[in-house]
Amino acid sequence: MTAGYIVTGIDTGVGKTVFAAGLAGHLGARYWKPVQAGLAEETDSEVVRRLAGRRAQVLPETYRLATPCSPHEAARIEGETIVAERLVLPSGEGPLVVEGAGGVLVPLSDTLLTADRFASWGLPAVVVARTTLGTINHTLLTLEALKAREITIAGVVFSGDENIASETAITRFGAVPHLGRLPHLVPLDAETLAAAFVSHIRTELLG
Ligand SMILES: Nc1ncnc2c1ncn2[C@@H]1O[C@H](COP(=O)(O)OP(=O)(O)OP(=O)(O)O)[C@@H](O)[C@H]1O
Ligand SMILES: [Mg+2]
C-alpha cells in the first residue's frame, strides 16, 4: 500500500503548497498535484520544486488546465473532462504527498467532488487551516466532510499568526491532532521552510 498524505485545506490560498513542500522535503517524498488549474502564475509543482529541497521529487500533474478557477469549470472551458479513472495514485517507491485543488468539496467534474476521489486513495489527510476569523467554522466543516467519507485525518496544521482560542476550539471540537503552525516566513525559501518545519511542526506525528 502507498504511504503518504493528502494535503488539503479549508480554502484556496491557505498555504497547502508551502506545507506540502515542507512535508515532502522532510519525508524525502514524491509530490503529486493531480489537477492544476491555472498555469499563468508559478504552478504548485514549480513552487514545490523551488521550496522542498533536493530530497523531494515532483511528479507530473495528471491534468494541467490553464484557467485559474474550479477544476470542473476550467476543464469545461478547455473542452476536457476530468475522469476519476485517470486520478489514481502514481506507482513508485517512497511516500507520496498529494495536494488537492482548493478545498475538499471543490468539483472535479459535474459528478465528482475532490473529497470523493480522496476517499478512494486510502491516504490520511492533513488539513491546512488559517488562524484568522472564520477559521473555526470552515475547518470544522472540512473535518466533517472528510469524516463523512471515512477519510483518516492525520490532523490540522495552521498557517499564520498564533490564535490559541481558534486552534484549541478546532482541535477540541474536531477531535483531531494539532500538528503545529507554520508562521509567516520572510524570506520564504527552501532553507527557512525546512528549519520552520522541524521547529514548528510535530513531525513525530507525521512518520
Ligand atoms: N508560511 C508561509 N510563509 C510565507 N508565505 C506563505 C506561507 N504559507 C503560504 N504563504 C504564501 O501564501 C500564498 C498562498 O500559499 P499556498 O500557495 O501555499 O496556498 P495553497 O493553499 O496551496 O493555494 P492553492 O489553493 O492555490 O493551491 C503563497 O503566495 C505563499 O507563498
Ligand atoms: Mg497550492
mmCIF file of C-alpha atoms and ligand atoms in Angstrom:
data_model
loop_
_atom_site.group_PDB
_atom_site.id
_atom_site.type_symbol
_atom_site.label_atom_id
_atom_site.label_comp_id
_atom_site.label_asym_id
_atom_site.label_seq_id
_atom_site.Cartn_x
_atom_site.Cartn_y
_atom_site.Cartn_z
ATOM 1 C CA MET A 1 0.000 0.000 0.000
ATOM 2 C CA THR A 2 1.209 3.515 -0.772
ATOM 3 C CA ALA A 3 2.328 5.581 2.226
ATOM 4 C CA GLY A 4 1.970 9.319 2.452
ATOM 5 C CA TYR A 5 -0.525 12.106 2.938
ATOM 6 C CA ILE A 6 -3.184 14.077 1.184
ATOM 7 C CA VAL A 7 -2.655 17.768 1.871
ATOM 8 C CA THR A 8 -5.947 19.582 1.736
ATOM 9 C CA GLY A 9 -7.153 22.856 3.172
ATOM 10 C CA ILE A 10 -10.104 24.914 4.227
ATOM 11 C CA ASP A 11 -9.883 27.126 1.145
ATOM 12 C CA THR A 12 -7.697 28.100 -1.750
ATOM 13 C CA GLY A 13 -4.594 30.109 -0.862
ATOM 14 C CA VAL A 14 -4.310 28.868 2.735
ATOM 15 C CA GLY A 15 -0.771 27.535 2.487
ATOM 16 C CA LYS A 16 -1.252 23.950 1.275
ATOM 17 C CA THR A 17 1.612 24.103 -1.219
ATOM 18 C CA VAL A 18 4.036 25.637 1.271
ATOM 19 C CA PHE A 19 3.186 22.992 3.871
ATOM 20 C CA ALA A 20 3.289 20.209 1.255
ATOM 21 C CA ALA A 21 6.750 21.371 0.147
ATOM 22 C CA GLY A 22 7.954 21.301 3.746
ATOM 23 C CA LEU A 23 6.450 17.853 4.272
ATOM 24 C CA ALA A 24 7.818 16.418 1.018
ATOM 25 C CA GLY A 25 11.268 17.772 1.831
ATOM 26 C CA HIS A 26 11.121 16.415 5.372
ATOM 27 C CA LEU A 27 9.960 12.948 4.306
ATOM 28 C CA GLY A 28 12.030 12.784 1.108
ATOM 29 C CA ALA A 29 8.706 12.160 -0.579
ATOM 30 C CA ARG A 30 7.271 12.346 -4.063
ATOM 31 C CA TYR A 31 4.913 15.305 -4.534
ATOM 32 C CA TRP A 32 1.897 14.976 -6.841
ATOM 33 C CA LYS A 33 -0.622 17.672 -7.759
ATOM 34 C CA PRO A 34 -3.260 15.657 -9.650
ATOM 35 C CA VAL A 35 -5.143 18.668 -11.034
ATOM 36 C CA GLN A 36 -3.505 22.053 -11.609
ATOM 37 C CA ALA A 37 -5.962 24.778 -12.618
ATOM 38 C CA GLY A 38 -4.110 27.946 -13.579
ATOM 39 C CA LEU A 39 -0.805 27.982 -15.446
ATOM 40 C CA ALA A 40 -0.095 31.708 -15.793
ATOM 41 C CA GLU A 41 1.477 32.039 -12.341
ATOM 42 C CA GLU A 42 4.106 29.689 -10.946
ATOM 43 C CA THR A 43 2.368 26.309 -10.642
ATOM 44 C CA ASP A 44 2.188 24.418 -7.348
ATOM 45 C CA SER A 45 4.610 21.798 -8.688
ATOM 46 C CA GLU A 46 7.088 24.546 -9.599
ATOM 47 C CA VAL A 47 6.757 26.074 -6.127
ATOM 48 C CA VAL A 48 7.433 22.685 -4.542
ATOM 49 C CA ARG A 49 10.451 22.167 -6.786
ATOM 50 C CA ARG A 50 11.779 25.501 -5.502
ATOM 51 C CA LEU A 51 10.883 25.051 -1.808
ATOM 52 C CA ALA A 52 11.094 21.343 -0.989
ATOM 53 C CA GLY A 53 14.816 20.822 -1.335
ATOM 54 C CA ARG A 54 16.657 18.069 -3.142
ATOM 55 C CA ARG A 55 15.221 15.134 -1.184
ATOM 56 C CA ALA A 56 11.776 15.595 -2.718
ATOM 57 C CA GLN A 57 10.744 14.537 -6.205
ATOM 58 C CA VAL A 58 7.974 16.304 -8.123
ATOM 59 C CA LEU A 59 5.783 14.074 -10.279
ATOM 60 C CA PRO A 60 3.924 15.401 -13.339
ATOM 61 C CA GLU A 61 0.354 16.596 -12.905
ATOM 62 C CA THR A 62 -2.359 14.430 -14.476
ATOM 63 C CA TYR A 63 -4.424 17.425 -15.599
ATOM 64 C CA ARG A 64 -2.884 20.794 -16.426
ATOM 65 C CA LEU A 65 -5.592 23.374 -17.059
ATOM 66 C CA ALA A 66 -4.779 26.947 -17.953
ATOM 67 C CA THR A 67 -7.863 28.599 -16.441
ATOM 68 C CA PRO A 68 -7.497 29.665 -12.788
ATOM 69 C CA CYS A 69 -10.897 28.545 -11.477
ATOM 70 C CA SER A 70 -12.642 25.449 -10.137
ATOM 71 C CA PRO A 71 -11.225 22.412 -11.976
ATOM 72 C CA HIS A 72 -14.634 21.301 -13.281
ATOM 73 C CA GLU A 73 -15.189 24.702 -14.869
ATOM 74 C CA ALA A 74 -11.602 25.065 -16.108
ATOM 75 C CA ALA A 75 -11.950 21.670 -17.782
ATOM 76 C CA ARG A 76 -15.296 22.619 -19.355
ATOM 77 C CA ILE A 77 -13.851 25.858 -20.741
ATOM 78 C CA GLU A 78 -10.915 23.938 -22.209
ATOM 79 C CA GLY A 79 -13.034 21.154 -23.713
ATOM 80 C CA GLU A 80 -11.785 18.486 -21.314
ATOM 81 C CA THR A 81 -13.470 16.245 -18.761
ATOM 82 C CA ILE A 82 -11.714 15.185 -15.593
ATOM 83 C CA VAL A 83 -12.396 11.493 -15.093
ATOM 84 C CA ALA A 84 -11.915 9.608 -11.828
ATOM 85 C CA GLU A 85 -10.220 6.657 -13.541
ATOM 86 C CA ARG A 86 -7.220 8.796 -14.512
ATOM 87 C CA LEU A 87 -6.793 10.127 -10.961
ATOM 88 C CA VAL A 88 -5.066 7.098 -9.462
ATOM 89 C CA LEU A 89 -2.087 7.306 -7.114
ATOM 90 C CA PRO A 90 1.162 7.142 -9.114
ATOM 91 C CA SER A 91 3.127 3.946 -8.629
ATOM 92 C CA GLY A 92 6.724 4.039 -7.436
ATOM 93 C CA GLU A 93 8.923 3.909 -4.387
ATOM 94 C CA GLY A 94 8.694 6.124 -1.336
ATOM 95 C CA PRO A 95 5.972 8.174 0.325
ATOM 96 C CA LEU A 96 3.641 10.424 -1.634
ATOM 97 C CA VAL A 97 2.422 13.901 -0.747
ATOM 98 C CA VAL A 98 -0.707 14.671 -2.760
ATOM 99 C CA GLU A 99 -2.092 18.204 -2.906
ATOM 100 C CA GLY A 100 -5.733 18.729 -3.774
ATOM 101 C CA ALA A 101 -7.013 21.793 -5.613
ATOM 102 C CA GLY A 102 -8.732 24.297 -3.296
ATOM 103 C CA GLY A 103 -10.808 22.638 -0.567
ATOM 104 C CA VAL A 104 -12.494 19.278 -0.057
ATOM 105 C CA LEU A 105 -15.812 19.998 -1.800
ATOM 106 C CA VAL A 106 -14.306 21.503 -4.926
ATOM 107 C CA PRO A 107 -15.836 19.818 -8.010
ATOM 108 C CA LEU A 108 -13.545 17.990 -10.409
ATOM 109 C CA SER A 109 -16.372 17.339 -12.867
ATOM 110 C CA ASP A 110 -20.171 17.601 -12.894
ATOM 111 C CA THR A 111 -20.358 14.320 -10.971
ATOM 112 C CA LEU A 112 -17.159 14.188 -8.900
ATOM 113 C CA LEU A 113 -16.090 16.090 -5.801
ATOM 114 C CA THR A 114 -12.460 16.288 -4.675
ATOM 115 C CA ALA A 115 -13.175 14.532 -1.364
ATOM 116 C CA ASP A 116 -14.813 11.597 -3.140
ATOM 117 C CA ARG A 117 -11.573 10.999 -5.022
ATOM 118 C CA PHE A 118 -9.562 11.403 -1.811
ATOM 119 C CA ALA A 119 -11.674 8.632 -0.254
ATOM 120 C CA SER A 120 -10.590 6.178 -2.958
ATOM 121 C CA TRP A 121 -6.876 6.661 -2.292
ATOM 122 C CA GLY A 122 -6.730 5.432 1.305
ATOM 123 C CA LEU A 123 -4.200 8.067 2.409
ATOM 124 C CA PRO A 124 -4.634 10.101 5.607
ATOM 125 C CA ALA A 125 -5.408 13.778 5.137
ATOM 126 C CA VAL A 126 -3.719 16.798 6.668
ATOM 127 C CA VAL A 127 -5.985 19.851 6.752
ATOM 128 C CA VAL A 128 -4.246 23.218 6.389
ATOM 129 C CA ALA A 129 -6.207 25.948 8.164
ATOM 130 C CA ARG A 130 -5.898 29.676 8.677
ATOM 131 C CA THR A 131 -5.806 31.188 12.130
ATOM 132 C CA THR A 132 -7.836 34.281 11.180
ATOM 133 C CA LEU A 133 -11.535 34.993 11.835
ATOM 134 C CA GLY A 134 -13.859 32.393 10.311
ATOM 135 C CA THR A 135 -11.417 29.555 10.535
ATOM 136 C CA ILE A 136 -13.265 27.579 13.226
ATOM 137 C CA ASN A 137 -16.379 27.146 11.111
ATOM 138 C CA HIS A 138 -14.519 26.467 7.863
ATOM 139 C CA THR A 139 -12.135 23.990 9.448
ATOM 140 C CA LEU A 140 -14.797 22.062 11.373
ATOM 141 C CA LEU A 141 -16.927 21.827 8.211
ATOM 142 C CA THR A 142 -13.920 20.493 6.315
ATOM 143 C CA LEU A 143 -13.277 17.890 9.012
ATOM 144 C CA GLU A 144 -16.944 16.819 8.894
ATOM 145 C CA ALA A 145 -16.785 16.354 5.128
ATOM 146 C CA LEU A 146 -13.683 14.161 5.477
ATOM 147 C CA LYS A 147 -15.196 12.131 8.327
ATOM 148 C CA ALA A 148 -18.413 11.613 6.357
ATOM 149 C CA ARG A 149 -16.304 9.829 3.718
ATOM 150 C CA GLU A 150 -14.333 7.851 6.313
ATOM 151 C CA ILE A 151 -11.080 9.548 5.307
ATOM 152 C CA THR A 152 -8.482 9.241 8.060
ATOM 153 C CA ILE A 153 -7.478 12.664 9.367
ATOM 154 C CA ALA A 154 -3.828 12.929 10.379
ATOM 155 C CA GLY A 155 -4.512 16.330 11.918
ATOM 156 C CA VAL A 156 -4.794 20.041 11.320
ATOM 157 C CA VAL A 157 -1.841 22.284 10.605
ATOM 158 C CA PHE A 158 -2.219 26.023 10.960
ATOM 159 C CA SER A 159 -0.704 28.712 8.793
ATOM 160 C CA GLY A 160 -0.127 32.249 10.023
ATOM 161 C CA ASP A 161 -0.096 34.050 13.352
ATOM 162 C CA GLU A 162 -0.862 32.114 16.511
ATOM 163 C CA ASN A 163 -4.506 32.150 17.662
ATOM 164 C CA ILE A 164 -4.738 29.845 20.637
ATOM 165 C CA ALA A 165 -8.515 30.198 21.068
ATOM 166 C CA SER A 166 -9.282 29.205 17.464
ATOM 167 C CA GLU A 167 -6.666 26.470 17.315
ATOM 168 C CA THR A 168 -7.926 24.959 20.567
ATOM 169 C CA ALA A 169 -11.586 25.091 19.537
ATOM 170 C CA ILE A 170 -10.809 23.373 16.235
ATOM 171 C CA THR A 171 -8.786 20.549 17.682
ATOM 172 C CA ARG A 172 -11.240 20.050 20.576
ATOM 173 C CA PHE A 173 -14.480 20.024 18.566
ATOM 174 C CA GLY A 174 -12.824 18.304 15.631
ATOM 175 C CA ALA A 175 -11.168 15.728 17.907
ATOM 176 C CA VAL A 176 -8.062 15.700 15.730
ATOM 177 C CA PRO A 177 -4.363 16.253 16.461
ATOM 178 C CA HIS A 178 -2.846 19.735 16.294
ATOM 179 C CA LEU A 179 0.135 19.183 14.002
ATOM 180 C CA GLY A 180 1.667 22.601 14.603
ATOM 181 C CA ARG A 181 1.634 26.002 12.981
ATOM 182 C CA LEU A 182 3.843 27.417 10.252
ATOM 183 C CA PRO A 183 4.416 31.127 10.878
ATOM 184 C CA HIS A 184 4.586 33.619 8.028
ATOM 185 C CA LEU A 185 8.156 33.223 6.758
ATOM 186 C CA VAL A 186 10.169 36.142 5.397
ATOM 187 C CA PRO A 187 12.034 35.229 3.330
ATOM 188 C CA LEU A 188 10.287 32.036 2.264
ATOM 189 C CA ASP A 189 12.835 29.699 0.713
ATOM 190 C CA ALA A 190 13.925 26.068 0.975
ATOM 191 C CA GLU A 191 16.202 26.782 3.954
ATOM 192 C CA THR A 192 13.743 28.848 6.036
ATOM 193 C CA LEU A 193 10.925 26.388 5.293
ATOM 194 C CA ALA A 194 12.957 23.317 6.265
ATOM 195 C CA ALA A 195 14.017 24.999 9.514
ATOM 196 C CA ALA A 196 10.476 26.175 10.347
ATOM 197 C CA PHE A 197 9.104 22.740 9.525
ATOM 198 C CA VAL A 198 11.228 20.919 12.087
ATOM 199 C CA SER A 199 10.831 23.575 14.776
ATOM 200 C CA HIS A 200 7.077 24.245 14.370
ATOM 201 C CA ILE A 201 5.541 21.021 13.064
ATOM 202 C CA ARG A 202 5.045 17.930 15.204
ATOM 203 C CA THR A 203 6.993 15.755 12.796
ATOM 204 C CA GLU A 204 6.808 12.817 15.206
ATOM 205 C CA LEU A 205 3.109 12.559 14.233
ATOM 206 C CA LEU A 206 3.930 12.570 10.511
ATOM 207 C CA GLY A 207 6.077 9.471 10.003
HETATM 208 N N1 LIG B 1 4.311 30.049 5.983
HETATM 209 C C1 LIG B 1 4.292 30.930 4.982
HETATM 210 N N2 LIG B 1 5.152 31.971 4.980
HETATM 211 C C2 LIG B 1 5.151 32.884 3.978
HETATM 212 N N3 LIG B 1 4.293 32.844 2.938
HETATM 213 C C3 LIG B 1 3.407 31.841 2.894
HETATM 214 C C4 LIG B 1 3.352 30.829 3.898
HETATM 215 N N4 LIG B 1 2.365 29.968 3.599
HETATM 216 C C5 LIG B 1 1.818 30.405 2.453
HETATM 217 N N5 LIG B 1 2.440 31.517 2.019
HETATM 218 C C6 LIG B 1 2.147 32.302 0.804
HETATM 219 O O1 LIG B 1 0.730 32.422 0.688
HETATM 220 C C7 LIG B 1 0.320 32.209 -0.645
HETATM 221 C C8 LIG B 1 -0.652 31.016 -0.710
HETATM 222 O O2 LIG B 1 0.034 29.873 -0.238
HETATM 223 P P1 LIG B 1 -0.062 28.469 -0.999
HETATM 224 O O3 LIG B 1 0.220 28.635 -2.451
HETATM 225 O O4 LIG B 1 0.771 27.502 -0.244
HETATM 226 O O5 LIG B 1 -1.635 28.181 -0.807
HETATM 227 P P2 LIG B 1 -2.496 26.959 -1.370
HETATM 228 O O6 LIG B 1 -3.461 26.609 -0.311
HETATM 229 O O7 LIG B 1 -1.589 25.900 -1.860
HETATM 230 O O8 LIG B 1 -3.260 27.606 -2.619
HETATM 231 P P3 LIG B 1 -3.959 26.865 -3.871
HETATM 232 O O9 LIG B 1 -5.366 26.609 -3.455
HETATM 233 O O10 LIG B 1 -3.851 27.885 -4.969
HETATM 234 O O11 LIG B 1 -3.203 25.604 -4.172
HETATM 235 C C9 LIG B 1 1.588 31.995 -1.480
HETATM 236 O O12 LIG B 1 1.972 33.215 -2.042
HETATM 237 C C10 LIG B 1 2.593 31.522 -0.448
HETATM 238 O O13 LIG B 1 3.928 31.845 -0.791
HETATM 239 MG MG MG B 2 -1.439 25.024 -3.722
#
